[in-house]
Amino acid sequence: MEDSSGIIQALNGVKPHLDFVRDRWPRFSFDADAFTLAVQYFIHNDTVFQQHVFERKPGREYVQVIPDVMMDTDVLIRHLDHTAGQDKFNEARNYSSEDYSASLGPHGYSLILNHYGLPRNDASTATLPGSEQLGEQNQSDAASLVLTLFINGAAQKIEEVQNKWYKIQNQNQAEAEFIKSGRVEITMAFRLHISSMDSTWQSSLIPARDLSAMDEEFYTTPFRHLSLSPCPHENFALRRNLEHVLSVCSIPISQNGGPGPASDSCPPVALTCGDFAGHRLTTATSL
């Protein structure tokens, strides 16, 4: 994605402040001369949300902070082990129409990038959400990236500008709302999944209700900070580490996959080392 409106240039040299909402979700805050920007990350239903909240500072009525966002579909979709040799799926280039295609979703409310030629019944496709069901049916044939843009919670229509470049069709309404309120939310949502010839149109959209789950998580779900150390920095590090273990490194286990009564209200989980270098689980300490 690129911004030709000069907003990115206005942030040049501005050092972001990093914090974690509820010790879990990363947020980067920027303080520019005329506006502030908060970039919040959130994941729900296999969809990644990247939300940009622009707020105008007092006395800056005429500042423009609605980015002129351009999306480039000249990207590659590959297996995670992209260094493996003789992988024809990873060797494909996006300039070949037989291997890649970019198109608009229903009514232009999403942008879809397809990489064809995904080996059917390939064990490596298990890394993509939904591949288990499609693999059993022997119908998966593409890895698809679906992208939707929201402004103030409303999905925006997307149009093609030139070859492989797309943009929001009409952002005048968002600009008018920002002039009136001095605040605007621009959210990019993207999901990677396996698609087949039998895929329904619903799989080509990211509904606004998935975006609303962010507010529910941040403002409705009960949460309280734990006090694990009298030292503020150590207390934060322990809370952040614990939240990462519980939210990222824990894998739910089927009730039929281990001992315990089926009526147990607390579902079992397996703890793994995950991707966080600050902790390690060994056989002796594993639960």
Coordinates of C-alpha atoms in Angstrom, one line a residue:
M1 CA 0.0 0.0 0.0
E2 CA 1.1 3.5 -0.8
D3 CA 0.0 7.0 0.3
S4 CA 0.4 9.9 -2.2
S5 CA -1.3 12.5 0.0
G6 CA 1.8 13.5 2.0
I7 CA 0.6 12.0 5.3
I8 CA 3.5 9.6 5.6
Q9 CA 5.9 12.4 4.9
A10 CA 4.4 14.3 7.8
L11 CA 5.3 11.4 10.1
N12 CA 8.9 11.3 8.9
G13 CA 11.2 11.4 11.9
V14 CA 8.4 11.0 14.4
K15 CA 9.2 8.1 16.8
P16 CA 6.2 5.9 17.6
H17 CA 5.2 5.0 21.1
L18 CA 4.4 1.3 21.6
D19 CA 1.9 0.0 24.1
F20 CA -0.3 -3.1 24.3
V21 CA -4.1 -2.9 24.8
R22 CA -5.0 -5.3 27.6
D23 CA -1.4 -6.5 27.6
R24 CA -2.1 -8.3 24.3
W25 CA -2.9 -6.2 21.2
P26 CA 0.0 -3.9 19.9
R27 CA -0.7 -0.2 19.3
F28 CA 1.7 2.3 17.8
S29 CA 1.1 6.0 18.5
F30 CA 2.5 8.9 16.6
D31 CA 2.4 12.6 17.6
A32 CA 2.8 14.8 14.5
D33 CA 2.6 18.6 14.4
A34 CA -1.0 18.8 13.2
F35 CA -2.5 15.5 14.1
T36 CA -2.0 12.3 16.1
L37 CA -2.1 8.8 14.7
A38 CA -2.8 5.5 16.5
V39 CA -2.2 2.2 14.6
Q40 CA -4.0 -0.7 16.3
Y41 CA -3.6 -4.4 15.4
F42 CA -6.3 -7.0 16.1
I43 CA -7.1 -10.5 14.9
H44 CA -10.6 -12.1 14.8
N45 CA -12.0 -15.1 12.8
D46 CA -8.7 -15.6 10.9
T47 CA -8.7 -12.0 9.8
V48 CA -6.0 -9.4 10.6
F49 CA -7.2 -5.8 11.2
Q50 CA -4.9 -2.9 11.0
Q51 CA -6.7 0.2 12.2
H52 CA -5.4 3.8 11.7
V53 CA -7.1 6.5 13.9
F54 CA -6.3 10.0 12.9
E55 CA -7.2 12.9 15.2
R56 CA -6.7 16.6 14.3
K57 CA -5.1 18.8 16.9
P58 CA -6.9 22.0 18.1
G59 CA -6.3 24.9 15.8
R60 CA -5.5 22.8 12.8
E61 CA -8.9 23.0 11.1
Y62 CA -7.5 22.8 7.5
V63 CA -5.0 19.9 7.8
Q64 CA -5.6 17.0 5.6
V65 CA -5.2 13.6 7.2
I66 CA -7.3 11.3 4.9
P67 CA -4.6 9.3 3.1
D68 CA -4.9 8.8 -0.6
V69 CA -4.4 5.0 -0.3
M70 CA -3.2 3.1 -3.3
M71 CA -3.0 -0.7 -3.2
D72 CA -0.5 -2.6 -5.3
T73 CA -1.4 -6.2 -6.1
D74 CA 2.2 -6.9 -7.4
V75 CA 2.9 -9.2 -4.4
L76 CA 3.6 -12.9 -4.0
I77 CA 1.7 -15.6 -2.0
R78 CA 3.9 -18.5 -1.0
H79 CA 4.2 -21.5 1.2
L80 CA 5.7 -20.7 4.6
D81 CA 8.8 -22.8 3.7
H82 CA 9.6 -20.5 0.7
T83 CA 13.2 -21.6 0.7
A84 CA 12.4 -25.2 -0.3
G85 CA 13.7 -26.1 -3.7
Q86 CA 11.6 -27.4 -6.6
D87 CA 8.4 -26.0 -5.2
K88 CA 6.5 -24.9 -8.4
F89 CA 3.9 -23.1 -6.3
N90 CA 6.6 -20.8 -4.9
E91 CA 8.4 -20.4 -8.2
A92 CA 5.4 -18.9 -9.9
R93 CA 5.6 -15.2 -10.6
N94 CA 2.7 -12.8 -10.4
Y95 CA 3.1 -11.4 -13.9
S96 CA 1.7 -14.7 -15.2
S97 CA -2.1 -14.7 -15.6
E98 CA -2.1 -18.5 -15.3
D99 CA -0.6 -18.3 -11.8
Y100 CA -2.0 -15.0 -10.4
S101 CA -5.1 -12.9 -10.8
A102 CA -6.5 -9.8 -9.0
S103 CA -10.2 -9.0 -9.0
L104 CA -12.8 -7.1 -7.1
G105 CA -15.2 -8.9 -4.8
P106 CA -19.0 -8.6 -4.8
H107 CA -20.1 -5.1 -5.6
G108 CA -16.5 -3.9 -5.3
Y109 CA -16.4 -4.1 -1.5
S110 CA -13.2 -6.2 -1.5
L111 CA -10.0 -6.9 -3.4
I112 CA -9.0 -10.5 -4.1
L113 CA -5.6 -11.8 -5.1
N114 CA -5.5 -15.4 -6.1
H115 CA -2.5 -17.6 -6.5
Y116 CA -3.5 -20.7 -8.5
G117 CA -1.8 -24.1 -8.7
L118 CA -2.0 -25.0 -5.1
P119 CA -1.3 -28.8 -4.9
R120 CA -4.4 -30.5 -3.8
N121 CA -4.2 -32.7 -0.7
D122 CA -0.8 -31.0 0.0
A123 CA 0.0 -31.3 3.7
S124 CA 1.6 -27.8 3.6
T125 CA -1.8 -26.3 2.9
A126 CA -2.7 -27.0 6.5
T127 CA -1.0 -23.7 7.3
L128 CA -3.9 -21.9 5.8
P129 CA -7.3 -21.5 7.5
G130 CA -10.0 -23.7 6.1
S131 CA -7.6 -26.0 4.2
E132 CA -8.6 -29.0 6.3
Q133 CA -12.2 -29.1 5.1
L134 CA -11.3 -28.3 1.5
G135 CA -8.5 -30.8 1.4
E136 CA -10.9 -33.6 2.4
Q137 CA -13.1 -32.6 -0.5
N138 CA -10.2 -32.5 -2.9
Q139 CA -11.4 -29.2 -4.3
S140 CA -8.8 -26.6 -3.2
D141 CA -7.0 -25.0 -6.1
A142 CA -5.9 -21.5 -5.0
A143 CA -4.5 -19.5 -2.1
S144 CA -6.6 -16.3 -1.9
L145 CA -5.8 -13.0 -0.1
V146 CA -9.0 -11.0 0.6
L147 CA -8.6 -7.4 1.5
T148 CA -11.4 -5.0 2.6
L149 CA -11.1 -1.3 3.6
F150 CA -13.3 0.3 6.2
I151 CA -13.7 4.1 7.0
N152 CA -15.4 4.8 10.3
G153 CA -16.7 1.2 10.4
A154 CA -18.3 1.2 6.9
A155 CA -16.9 -0.9 4.1
Q156 CA -15.6 1.1 1.1
K157 CA -15.9 0.3 -2.6
I158 CA -12.6 -0.3 -4.4
E159 CA -11.8 0.5 -8.0
E160 CA -8.9 -0.3 -10.3
V161 CA -6.8 2.8 -11.2
Q162 CA -4.3 1.1 -13.5
N163 CA -2.7 -2.3 -14.1
K164 CA -2.4 -4.0 -10.6
W165 CA -3.2 -0.7 -8.7
Y166 CA -6.4 -0.1 -6.8
K167 CA -7.8 2.6 -4.6
I168 CA -10.9 3.6 -2.6
Q169 CA -13.6 4.6 -5.0
N170 CA -14.9 7.6 -3.1
Q171 CA -13.3 9.1 0.0
N172 CA -15.1 12.5 -0.2
Q173 CA -17.6 11.4 2.4
A174 CA -14.8 10.4 4.8
E175 CA -13.1 13.8 4.2
A176 CA -16.3 15.6 5.0
E177 CA -16.8 13.7 8.2
F178 CA -13.3 14.4 9.3
I179 CA -13.7 18.1 8.6
K180 CA -16.8 18.0 10.8
S181 CA -15.5 15.9 13.7
G182 CA -11.7 16.0 13.4
R183 CA -11.4 12.3 13.7
V184 CA -11.4 9.4 11.3
E185 CA -10.8 5.6 11.5
I186 CA -9.3 3.8 8.5
T187 CA -9.1 0.0 8.8
M188 CA -7.5 -2.5 6.5
A189 CA -8.7 -6.0 7.0
F190 CA -7.1 -9.0 5.2
R191 CA -7.5 -12.7 5.3
L192 CA -5.6 -15.6 3.7
H193 CA -7.6 -18.8 2.9
I194 CA -7.9 -21.7 0.5
S195 CA -10.5 -21.2 -2.3
S196 CA -12.0 -23.7 -4.7
M197 CA -14.3 -23.6 -7.7
D198 CA -17.2 -24.2 -5.3
S199 CA -16.3 -21.3 -3.0
T200 CA -19.3 -19.0 -2.2
W201 CA -19.3 -15.3 -2.6
Q202 CA -19.3 -14.9 1.2
S203 CA -15.7 -16.1 1.3
S204 CA -14.8 -13.0 -0.8
L205 CA -16.0 -10.5 1.8
I206 CA -14.9 -9.5 5.3
P207 CA -18.1 -8.4 7.1
A208 CA -18.3 -5.3 9.2
R209 CA -19.5 -7.4 12.2
D210 CA -16.0 -8.9 12.4
L211 CA -14.6 -5.4 12.7
S212 CA -17.0 -4.6 15.5
A213 CA -15.5 -7.5 17.5
M214 CA -12.6 -5.2 18.2
D215 CA -14.7 -2.8 20.2
E216 CA -16.3 -5.7 22.0
E217 CA -12.9 -7.1 22.9
F218 CA -11.5 -3.8 24.1
Y219 CA -14.5 -2.2 25.9
T220 CA -17.0 -5.0 26.8
T221 CA -15.1 -8.1 27.7
P222 CA -14.1 -8.1 31.4
F223 CA -10.4 -7.5 32.0
R224 CA -8.2 -6.3 34.9
H225 CA -4.4 -5.8 35.2
L226 CA -2.6 -8.1 37.5
S227 CA 0.0 -6.9 39.9
L228 CA 2.9 -9.4 39.7
S229 CA 5.8 -7.2 40.9
P230 CA 6.3 -3.9 42.7
C231 CA 8.7 -2.8 39.9
P232 CA 6.6 -1.1 37.2
H233 CA 8.8 -2.3 34.3
E234 CA 9.1 -5.9 35.6
N235 CA 5.3 -5.9 36.3
F236 CA 4.6 -5.0 32.7
A237 CA 7.1 -7.5 31.3
L238 CA 5.6 -10.3 33.4
R239 CA 2.0 -9.4 32.4
R240 CA 2.9 -9.1 28.7
N241 CA 4.8 -12.4 28.8
L242 CA 1.9 -14.2 30.5
E243 CA -0.7 -12.7 28.1
H244 CA 1.4 -13.8 25.1
V245 CA 1.7 -17.4 26.5
L246 CA -2.1 -17.6 27.1
S247 CA -3.2 -16.0 23.8
V248 CA -0.6 -17.0 21.3
C249 CA 1.3 -20.1 22.6
S250 CA -1.8 -22.0 23.8
I251 CA -3.5 -24.4 21.5
P252 CA -7.1 -25.6 22.2
I253 CA -7.5 -29.4 22.4
S254 CA -10.6 -31.3 21.5
Q255 CA -12.5 -32.7 24.5
N256 CA -12.0 -36.2 23.0
G257 CA -8.2 -35.7 22.7
G258 CA -7.3 -36.3 26.3
P259 CA -8.4 -37.4 29.7
G260 CA -11.1 -35.6 31.7
P261 CA -14.9 -35.5 31.9
A262 CA -16.6 -34.3 28.7
S263 CA -18.7 -32.0 30.8
D264 CA -15.7 -30.0 32.0
S265 CA -16.6 -26.3 31.6
C266 CA -12.9 -25.4 31.2
P267 CA -11.6 -26.5 27.8
P268 CA -8.1 -28.0 27.9
V269 CA -5.2 -26.4 26.1
A270 CA -1.6 -27.3 25.2
L271 CA 1.1 -24.8 25.9
T272 CA 3.9 -24.4 23.4
C273 CA 7.1 -22.4 23.1
G274 CA 5.4 -20.3 20.5
D275 CA 7.3 -17.4 18.9
F276 CA 8.2 -15.4 22.0
A277 CA 11.9 -15.6 23.0
G278 CA 11.2 -14.5 26.6
H279 CA 9.9 -17.9 27.7
R280 CA 10.5 -21.6 27.1
L281 CA 8.4 -24.7 28.0
T282 CA 10.2 -28.0 28.6
T283 CA 8.9 -31.5 29.2
A284 CA 9.4 -31.0 33.0
T285 CA 7.3 -27.8 33.0
S286 CA 4.7 -28.5 30.4
L287 CA 1.1 -28.8 31.5

